[in-house]
């Protein structure tokens, strides 16, 4: 394990090149912030390449103004992307030279990044795509050279090593059940891989006029789908849906209606985000496949390189080479909090009790008998009952006079 790389710097003028959310699991130190953002800054003439850690405040939907800063000591290793392990304890930082593993620890009311020496990752060269599986048991990386590597985690045993998977990687994603991987190439092709077998499965069907660009699997845990952006000759851009049971196309929608540079899906699978080459992005309701939010000119004139959904809030961080990282609060319905659900439940219980009381007070019931001092003693109730029974044994003869 290498020493802590945490040289503090006064300022960081390098532009933010990449970012990612880090969700810390429950059971950590109570003072440990559960939601962080890591950003990577490229080196400049006066500052080295940096990693920055920000805390996130959900009440104000903002990042802390004074992040922890850590220097990337390898010369020429500018950060290009992140893959955060689902545990929140570690992440992979892709650089222009390879990949670096960092362990995140919380000590004495501050965060530290511990760089771990992993020669198998550091020697892979420039990787354009990297992702952990949902269960954290697999790591997939796709290089500029078109080579695909899938490793068991944390052992790093090789599951797939395909030198000629693509001409060069464009995008990549792992399915919710960690069974499939989809990858796209800069030439417009797309391939499916079955991770349980460690082998390629098939190529996605496309016409000669189509280029498959970005890809994401559904995340809602219901019916499994694959979403891909497809650019047709002439500039028409579609969001196409494949059924994972048959790998056949189910349909398509024209959503952003302009060239798409990035596709992302929220952690709960309810929303898709599509970013354009001119700085706009939209957020789509997956259930209705309709645009639910527009953000125009957020990265004016610049192509979006990534959009990351916050794990707990309806907030995204978008990246571009020109404008760096931008935090945007989405104008979509938020999920109910636990306290809100409990408040509604208590309200329903109170209303039910009130209705039962009103019904009881205004209905004839067996239980509406005299109580307290107005109630007859038991021996009087018995005597009254016997008298009624004896009187019912005699009939008044006058009732038959008319028949005589």
Short mmCIF file of C-alpha atoms in Angstrom, two decimals:
data_model
loop_
_atom_site.label_atom_id
_atom_site.label_comp_id
_atom_site.label_asym_id
_atom_site.label_seq_id
_atom_site.Cartn_x
_atom_site.Cartn_y
_atom_site.Cartn_z
CA UNK A 1 0.00 0.00 0.00
CA UNK A 2 1.43 3.34 -1.01
CA UNK A 3 1.65 6.41 1.18
CA UNK A 4 -1.14 8.96 1.34
CA UNK A 5 -1.02 11.37 -1.56
CA UNK A 6 -2.47 14.52 -0.05
CA UNK A 7 -0.25 17.48 -0.78
CA UNK A 8 -2.36 20.57 -0.17
CA UNK A 9 -2.39 23.34 -2.80
CA UNK A 10 -3.59 26.90 -2.47
CA UNK A 11 -5.51 27.05 -5.72
CA UNK A 12 -6.46 24.69 -8.53
CA UNK A 13 -6.80 26.49 -11.82
CA UNK A 14 -6.95 23.34 -13.94
CA UNK A 15 -10.35 22.64 -15.45
CA UNK A 16 -12.45 19.81 -14.03
CA UNK A 17 -12.04 16.91 -16.44
CA UNK A 18 -14.25 14.30 -14.73
CA UNK A 19 -16.43 13.75 -11.67
CA UNK A 20 -18.44 11.08 -9.84
CA UNK A 21 -20.72 10.65 -6.84
CA UNK A 22 -19.54 8.59 -3.88
CA UNK A 23 -22.26 7.15 -1.66
CA UNK A 24 -20.98 5.98 1.70
CA UNK A 25 -22.85 3.00 3.13
CA UNK A 26 -24.70 3.05 6.46
CA UNK A 27 -22.78 1.79 9.46
CA UNK A 28 -19.78 4.06 8.91
CA UNK A 29 -18.68 6.61 11.48
CA UNK A 30 -21.70 8.75 12.40
CA UNK A 31 -19.81 11.94 11.55
CA UNK A 32 -18.81 10.52 8.17
CA UNK A 33 -20.70 12.36 5.43
CA UNK A 34 -22.76 9.83 3.47
CA UNK A 35 -22.61 11.62 0.09
CA UNK A 36 -19.48 12.96 -1.57
CA UNK A 37 -18.34 14.09 -5.00
CA UNK A 38 -14.88 13.37 -6.39
CA UNK A 39 -13.54 15.55 -9.20
CA UNK A 40 -10.39 15.29 -11.27
CA UNK A 41 -8.50 18.36 -12.52
CA UNK A 42 -5.95 18.29 -15.31
CA UNK A 43 -2.45 19.65 -14.73
CA UNK A 44 -1.54 23.15 -15.81
CA UNK A 45 1.73 25.02 -16.19
CA UNK A 46 1.72 25.93 -12.50
CA UNK A 47 -0.33 23.19 -10.79
CA UNK A 48 -0.16 19.39 -10.90
CA UNK A 49 -3.07 17.08 -11.68
CA UNK A 50 -5.47 16.95 -8.72
CA UNK A 51 -8.24 14.93 -7.16
CA UNK A 52 -10.76 16.87 -5.08
CA UNK A 53 -13.32 15.59 -2.58
CA UNK A 54 -16.46 17.64 -1.89
CA UNK A 55 -19.20 17.05 0.63
CA UNK A 56 -22.77 17.47 -0.60
CA UNK A 57 -25.55 19.26 1.29
CA UNK A 58 -28.98 17.98 0.16
CA UNK A 59 -30.77 20.89 1.89
CA UNK A 60 -29.11 23.50 -0.30
CA UNK A 61 -28.31 21.16 -3.23
CA UNK A 62 -24.74 22.43 -3.21
CA UNK A 63 -21.18 21.22 -2.82
CA UNK A 64 -18.80 22.38 -0.11
CA UNK A 65 -16.71 25.41 -1.01
CA UNK A 66 -13.48 24.06 0.52
CA UNK A 67 -12.73 20.55 -0.79
CA UNK A 68 -9.95 18.19 0.24
CA UNK A 69 -7.23 18.26 -2.47
CA UNK A 70 -4.86 15.43 -3.37
CA UNK A 71 -2.02 15.52 -5.89
CA UNK A 72 -1.64 12.85 -8.58
CA UNK A 73 2.12 12.44 -8.48
CA UNK A 74 2.66 10.61 -11.77
CA UNK A 75 3.86 13.01 -14.45
CA UNK A 76 1.50 13.40 -17.39
CA UNK A 77 -1.26 11.36 -15.73
CA UNK A 78 -4.27 13.65 -16.12
CA UNK A 79 -7.56 12.19 -14.79
CA UNK A 80 -10.15 11.23 -17.42
CA UNK A 81 -12.86 9.27 -15.55
CA UNK A 82 -13.92 7.40 -12.43
CA UNK A 83 -15.49 4.08 -11.49
CA UNK A 84 -16.72 4.10 -7.87
CA UNK A 85 -17.18 0.79 -6.09
CA UNK A 86 -20.76 0.32 -4.75
CA UNK A 87 -19.40 0.08 -1.20
CA UNK A 88 -18.19 3.69 -1.39
CA UNK A 89 -14.84 2.67 0.12
CA UNK A 90 -12.73 2.79 -3.04
CA UNK A 91 -12.70 3.98 -6.63
CA UNK A 92 -10.70 3.65 -9.83
CA UNK A 93 -9.35 6.81 -11.45
CA UNK A 94 -8.60 6.49 -15.15
CA UNK A 95 -5.81 8.72 -16.40
CA UNK A 96 -4.11 9.37 -19.72
CA UNK A 97 -1.50 6.75 -18.73
CA UNK A 98 -3.54 4.02 -17.02
CA UNK A 99 -5.75 3.40 -13.97
CA UNK A 100 -5.10 4.08 -10.31
CA UNK A 101 -6.90 2.52 -7.33
CA UNK A 102 -7.72 4.78 -4.37
CA UNK A 103 -9.06 3.77 -0.99
CA UNK A 104 -11.20 6.35 0.82
CA UNK A 105 -10.86 6.54 4.60
CA UNK A 106 -12.29 8.90 7.21
CA UNK A 107 -9.98 9.78 10.09
CA UNK A 108 -9.99 12.58 12.62
CA UNK A 109 -12.85 14.45 10.95
CA UNK A 110 -11.25 14.52 7.50
CA UNK A 111 -11.02 12.32 4.43
CA UNK A 112 -7.88 10.72 3.12
CA UNK A 113 -7.14 9.00 -0.15
CA UNK A 114 -4.72 6.10 -0.01
CA UNK A 115 -3.24 5.18 -3.39
CA UNK A 116 -2.72 1.45 -3.80
CA UNK A 117 -0.07 0.01 -6.11
CA UNK A 118 -1.83 -2.21 -8.66
CA UNK A 119 0.55 -2.87 -11.60
CA UNK A 120 -2.13 -4.78 -13.50
CA UNK A 121 -4.28 -1.61 -13.62
CA UNK A 122 -1.54 0.98 -13.94
CA UNK A 123 -0.09 -0.57 -17.10
CA UNK A 124 -3.28 -0.74 -19.21
CA UNK A 125 -2.86 2.64 -20.91
CA UNK A 126 -5.58 5.19 -21.68
CA UNK A 127 -9.03 3.73 -20.88
CA UNK A 128 -12.09 5.48 -22.30
CA UNK A 129 -14.74 3.46 -20.39
CA UNK A 130 -14.73 1.85 -16.95
CA UNK A 131 -17.48 0.55 -14.68
CA UNK A 132 -18.09 -1.65 -11.65
CA UNK A 133 -20.97 -4.12 -11.69
CA UNK A 134 -23.90 -3.38 -9.38
CA UNK A 135 -22.82 -6.03 -6.89
CA UNK A 136 -19.21 -4.83 -7.01
CA UNK A 137 -17.84 -8.24 -8.02
CA UNK A 138 -16.61 -7.23 -11.50
CA UNK A 139 -14.68 -4.35 -13.04
CA UNK A 140 -14.84 -3.68 -16.79
CA UNK A 141 -12.49 -1.32 -18.64
CA UNK A 142 -12.43 -0.46 -22.35
CA UNK A 143 -9.43 1.21 -23.92
CA UNK A 144 -8.74 3.68 -26.66
CA UNK A 145 -6.99 0.79 -28.40
CA UNK A 146 -10.26 -1.22 -28.47
CA UNK A 147 -9.19 -3.77 -25.88
CA UNK A 148 -11.78 -5.02 -23.37
CA UNK A 149 -10.79 -6.29 -19.94
CA UNK A 150 -13.23 -7.65 -17.34
CA UNK A 151 -11.74 -8.52 -13.96
CA UNK A 152 -13.11 -10.26 -10.88
CA UNK A 153 -13.03 -7.86 -7.94
CA UNK A 154 -11.12 -7.55 -5.69
CA UNK A 155 -8.92 -10.47 -6.77
CA UNK A 156 -8.39 -8.91 -10.24
CA UNK A 157 -8.45 -12.34 -11.85
CA UNK A 158 -9.13 -12.01 -15.58
CA UNK A 159 -12.62 -12.96 -16.74
CA UNK A 160 -12.44 -11.47 -20.27
CA UNK A 161 -9.42 -10.14 -22.14
CA UNK A 162 -10.30 -9.34 -25.76
CA UNK A 163 -7.62 -7.25 -27.56
CA UNK A 164 -9.80 -6.56 -30.60
CA UNK A 165 -13.21 -6.02 -29.04
CA UNK A 166 -13.66 -2.74 -30.96
CA UNK A 167 -11.80 -0.32 -33.15
CA UNK A 168 -11.90 2.04 -30.16
CA UNK A 169 -14.39 2.19 -27.29
CA UNK A 170 -17.22 4.72 -27.31
CA UNK A 171 -19.41 3.62 -24.36
CA UNK A 172 -20.01 0.67 -22.03
CA UNK A 173 -22.42 -0.53 -19.31
CA UNK A 174 -23.09 -3.60 -17.12
CA UNK A 175 -26.63 -4.89 -16.53
CA UNK A 176 -28.36 -4.68 -13.15
CA UNK A 177 -27.97 -8.43 -12.51
CA UNK A 178 -24.26 -8.30 -13.49
CA UNK A 179 -24.89 -10.92 -16.18
CA UNK A 180 -24.42 -8.87 -19.37
CA UNK A 181 -22.11 -6.17 -20.65
CA UNK A 182 -22.81 -3.95 -23.66
CA UNK A 183 -20.13 -1.92 -25.43
CA UNK A 184 -20.14 0.43 -28.42
CA UNK A 185 -17.41 1.46 -30.81
CA UNK A 186 -16.49 4.70 -32.57
CA UNK A 187 -17.40 2.96 -35.85
CA UNK A 188 -21.06 2.63 -34.76
CA UNK A 189 -21.11 -1.08 -33.89
CA UNK A 190 -22.29 -2.54 -30.57
CA UNK A 191 -21.53 -5.89 -28.94
CA UNK A 192 -23.07 -7.88 -26.11
CA UNK A 193 -21.01 -9.98 -23.71
CA UNK A 194 -22.23 -12.61 -21.26
CA UNK A 195 -20.17 -12.10 -18.13
CA UNK A 196 -21.26 -15.35 -16.48
CA UNK A 197 -19.64 -17.24 -19.38
CA UNK A 198 -16.84 -14.77 -19.98
CA UNK A 199 -17.55 -14.72 -23.70
CA UNK A 200 -19.09 -12.53 -26.44
CA UNK A 201 -22.79 -13.14 -27.03
CA UNK A 202 -23.79 -11.26 -30.18
CA UNK A 203 -23.68 -7.99 -32.09
CA UNK A 204 -26.67 -5.67 -31.86
CA UNK A 205 -28.56 -5.45 -35.14
CA UNK A 206 -28.31 -2.21 -37.10
CA UNK A 207 -28.67 -1.09 -40.68
CA UNK A 208 -25.90 0.29 -42.86
CA UNK A 209 -27.28 3.79 -42.27
CA UNK A 210 -27.17 3.55 -38.47
CA UNK A 211 -24.47 4.15 -35.87
CA UNK A 212 -25.07 3.02 -32.29
CA UNK A 213 -23.48 5.59 -30.01
CA UNK A 214 -24.33 5.40 -26.28
CA UNK A 215 -25.76 2.52 -24.26
CA UNK A 216 -27.32 1.92 -20.85
CA UNK A 217 -29.22 -0.97 -19.25
CA UNK A 218 -32.46 -0.32 -17.34
CA UNK A 219 -32.15 -0.07 -13.55
CA UNK A 220 -35.70 -0.25 -12.17
CA UNK A 221 -35.61 -4.02 -11.53
CA UNK A 222 -38.82 -4.58 -13.49
CA UNK A 223 -38.77 -5.66 -17.14
CA UNK A 224 -35.13 -5.55 -18.36
CA UNK A 225 -34.39 -3.23 -21.29
CA UNK A 226 -31.37 -1.89 -23.11
CA UNK A 227 -31.39 1.77 -24.18
CA UNK A 228 -29.14 2.96 -27.01
CA UNK A 229 -28.85 6.20 -28.91
CA UNK A 230 -28.75 5.61 -32.67
CA UNK A 231 -27.69 8.21 -35.22
CA UNK A 232 -29.04 7.69 -38.72
CA UNK A 233 -27.55 8.99 -41.92
CA UNK A 234 -28.84 12.50 -42.45
CA UNK A 235 -28.59 13.48 -38.77
CA UNK A 236 -31.78 11.90 -37.38
CA UNK A 237 -31.13 10.76 -33.77
CA UNK A 238 -33.24 8.09 -32.05
CA UNK A 239 -33.35 6.55 -28.59
CA UNK A 240 -33.95 2.86 -29.28
CA UNK A 241 -35.14 0.23 -26.78
CA UNK A 242 -34.15 -3.44 -26.95
CA UNK A 243 -35.88 -6.28 -25.07
CA UNK A 244 -33.20 -8.20 -23.15
CA UNK A 245 -35.23 -11.42 -23.29
CA UNK A 246 -35.05 -11.63 -27.10
CA UNK A 247 -32.56 -8.86 -27.97
CA UNK A 248 -35.09 -7.51 -30.45
CA UNK A 249 -36.00 -3.85 -30.90
CA UNK A 250 -39.18 -2.84 -29.12
CA UNK A 251 -39.41 0.70 -30.46
CA UNK A 252 -37.78 4.12 -30.53
CA UNK A 253 -38.39 7.77 -29.60
CA UNK A 254 -37.05 11.08 -30.89
CA UNK A 255 -36.20 12.83 -27.64
CA UNK A 256 -33.25 15.24 -27.80
CA UNK A 257 -33.53 15.65 -31.60
CA UNK A 258 -29.86 16.55 -31.98
CA UNK A 259 -26.52 14.65 -31.93
CA UNK A 260 -26.10 12.95 -28.55
CA UNK A 261 -22.74 12.72 -26.82
CA UNK A 262 -23.67 11.00 -23.56
CA UNK A 263 -26.41 8.81 -22.05
CA UNK A 264 -26.95 8.12 -18.35
CA UNK A 265 -29.56 6.41 -16.15
CA UNK A 266 -30.55 7.19 -12.56
CA UNK A 267 -29.74 4.69 -9.81
CA UNK A 268 -33.43 3.79 -9.35
CA UNK A 269 -33.95 3.49 -13.11
CA UNK A 270 -36.76 6.05 -13.31
CA UNK A 271 -34.96 8.60 -15.47
CA UNK A 272 -32.61 8.79 -18.44
CA UNK A 273 -30.35 11.76 -19.20
CA UNK A 274 -29.22 12.62 -22.72
CA UNK A 275 -26.50 15.20 -23.33
CA UNK A 276 -25.82 16.89 -26.64
CA UNK A 277 -22.76 18.11 -28.53
CA UNK A 278 -23.76 21.77 -28.08
CA UNK A 279 -24.15 21.89 -24.28
CA UNK A 280 -27.84 21.01 -23.75
CA UNK A 281 -29.25 18.01 -21.93
CA UNK A 282 -32.69 16.59 -21.18
CA UNK A 283 -34.01 14.13 -18.59
CA UNK A 284 -36.56 11.53 -19.68
CA UNK A 285 -39.22 9.74 -17.62
CA UNK A 286 -38.56 6.07 -18.44
CA UNK A 287 -42.10 4.89 -17.70
CA UNK A 288 -43.64 7.33 -20.19
CA UNK A 289 -40.55 7.83 -22.37
CA UNK A 290 -41.25 11.57 -22.34
CA UNK A 291 -38.96 14.51 -21.60
CA UNK A 292 -39.48 15.64 -17.99
CA UNK A 293 -36.70 18.26 -17.73
CA UNK A 294 -34.74 20.51 -20.09
CA UNK A 295 -31.44 22.26 -19.36
CA UNK A 296 -30.35 24.45 -22.26
CA UNK A 297 -26.95 26.07 -22.76
CA UNK A 298 -25.59 24.65 -19.51
CA UNK A 299 -22.31 23.96 -21.31
CA UNK A 300 -22.70 26.53 -24.06
CA UNK A 301 -21.14 25.33 -27.30
CA UNK A 302 -19.32 22.40 -25.66
CA UNK A 303 -19.98 18.67 -25.96
CA UNK A 304 -21.03 16.99 -22.74
CA UNK A 305 -18.64 14.21 -21.73
CA UNK A 306 -20.63 12.81 -18.79
CA UNK A 307 -23.84 13.21 -16.75
CA UNK A 308 -23.99 11.67 -13.28
CA UNK A 309 -27.25 11.27 -11.32
CA UNK A 310 -27.09 11.86 -7.58
CA UNK A 311 -27.83 8.56 -5.75
CA UNK A 312 -30.32 10.13 -3.32
CA UNK A 313 -31.58 13.42 -4.80
CA UNK A 314 -32.97 14.59 -8.14
CA UNK A 315 -29.73 16.35 -8.98
CA UNK A 316 -27.12 15.76 -11.69
CA UNK A 317 -23.53 16.77 -12.30
CA UNK A 318 -22.67 17.31 -15.96
CA UNK A 319 -19.17 17.62 -17.41
CA UNK A 320 -17.62 19.18 -20.48
CA UNK A 321 -14.03 19.91 -21.43
CA UNK A 322 -14.69 23.64 -21.78
CA UNK A 323 -16.89 24.37 -18.75
CA UNK A 324 -15.88 21.66 -16.30
CA UNK A 325 -18.50 20.36 -13.83
CA UNK A 326 -21.96 21.91 -13.36
CA UNK A 327 -24.49 20.92 -10.67
CA UNK A 328 -28.14 21.07 -11.80
CA UNK A 329 -31.28 20.50 -9.73
CA UNK A 330 -33.89 18.72 -11.84
CA UNK A 331 -37.48 19.93 -12.14
CA UNK A 332 -38.93 16.45 -11.71
CA UNK A 333 -40.98 15.01 -8.82
CA UNK A 334 -38.74 13.93 -5.96
CA UNK A 335 -39.01 10.63 -4.15
CA UNK A 336 -40.79 10.53 -0.82
CA UNK A 337 -38.61 10.63 2.26
CA UNK A 338 -39.09 8.18 5.14
CA UNK A 339 -40.46 10.89 7.44
CA UNK A 340 -42.98 11.95 4.78
CA UNK A 341 -44.27 8.39 4.41
CA UNK A 342 -44.54 8.03 8.20
CA UNK A 343 -46.43 11.33 8.46
CA UNK A 344 -48.97 10.18 5.85
CA UNK A 345 -49.34 6.82 7.64
CA UNK A 346 -50.02 8.54 10.99
CA UNK A 347 -52.55 10.81 9.29
CA UNK A 348 -54.40 7.81 7.85
CA UNK A 349 -54.47 6.14 11.28
CA UNK A 350 -55.87 9.29 12.90
CA UNK A 351 -58.57 9.71 10.23
CA UNK A 352 -59.55 6.03 10.56
CA UNK A 353 -59.86 6.34 14.34
CA UNK A 354 -61.96 9.49 13.97
CA UNK A 355 -64.33 7.82 11.50
CA UNK A 356 -64.74 4.80 13.78
CA UNK A 357 -65.61 7.09 16.71
CA UNK A 358 -68.21 9.03 14.68
CA UNK A 359 -69.74 5.78 13.44
CA UNK A 360 -69.90 4.44 17.00
CA UNK A 361 -71.62 7.56 18.38
CA UNK A 362 -74.23 7.70 15.63
CA UNK A 363 -75.23 4.07 15.20
CA UNK A 364 -77.52 1.62 17.07
CA UNK A 365 -75.23 -0.85 18.69
CA UNK A 366 -75.46 -3.68 21.15
CA UNK A 367 -72.83 -1.87 23.18
CA UNK A 368 -75.01 1.23 23.74
CA UNK A 369 -76.42 -0.06 27.08
CA UNK A 370 -76.77 2.07 30.30
CA UNK A 371 -73.61 2.35 32.29
CA UNK A 372 -72.72 3.40 35.82
CA UNK A 373 -75.51 4.53 38.18
CA UNK A 374 -78.16 4.28 35.43
CA UNK A 375 -77.60 0.56 34.97
CA UNK A 376 -80.12 -1.85 36.73
CA UNK A 377 -78.73 -4.41 39.20
CA UNK A 378 -78.45 -7.97 37.95
CA UNK A 379 -81.27 -9.31 40.24
CA UNK A 380 -83.67 -6.64 38.95
CA UNK A 381 -82.80 -7.47 35.33
CA UNK A 382 -83.56 -11.15 36.05
CA UNK A 383 -86.90 -10.35 37.82
CA UNK A 384 -87.95 -8.10 34.96
CA UNK A 385 -87.18 -10.82 32.45
CA UNK A 386 -89.20 -13.47 34.40
CA UNK A 387 -92.22 -11.16 34.67
CA UNK A 388 -92.23 -10.59 30.90
CA UNK A 389 -92.08 -14.34 30.27
CA UNK A 390 -95.00 -15.13 32.65
CA UNK A 391 -97.22 -12.43 31.19
CA UNK A 392 -96.70 -13.77 27.72
CA UNK A 393 -98.36 -17.11 28.80
CA UNK A 394 -101.84 -15.52 29.23
CA UNK A 395 -104.08 -14.15 26.49
CA UNK A 396 -106.89 -11.60 26.94
CA UNK A 397 -110.29 -13.27 26.11
CA UNK A 398 -111.71 -10.01 24.80
CA UNK A 399 -109.64 -10.48 21.72
CA UNK A 400 -112.07 -13.33 20.63
CA UNK A 401 -115.43 -11.71 21.39
CA UNK A 402 -116.07 -10.83 17.80
CA UNK A 403 -115.68 -14.46 16.78
CA UNK A 404 -118.32 -15.85 19.21
#
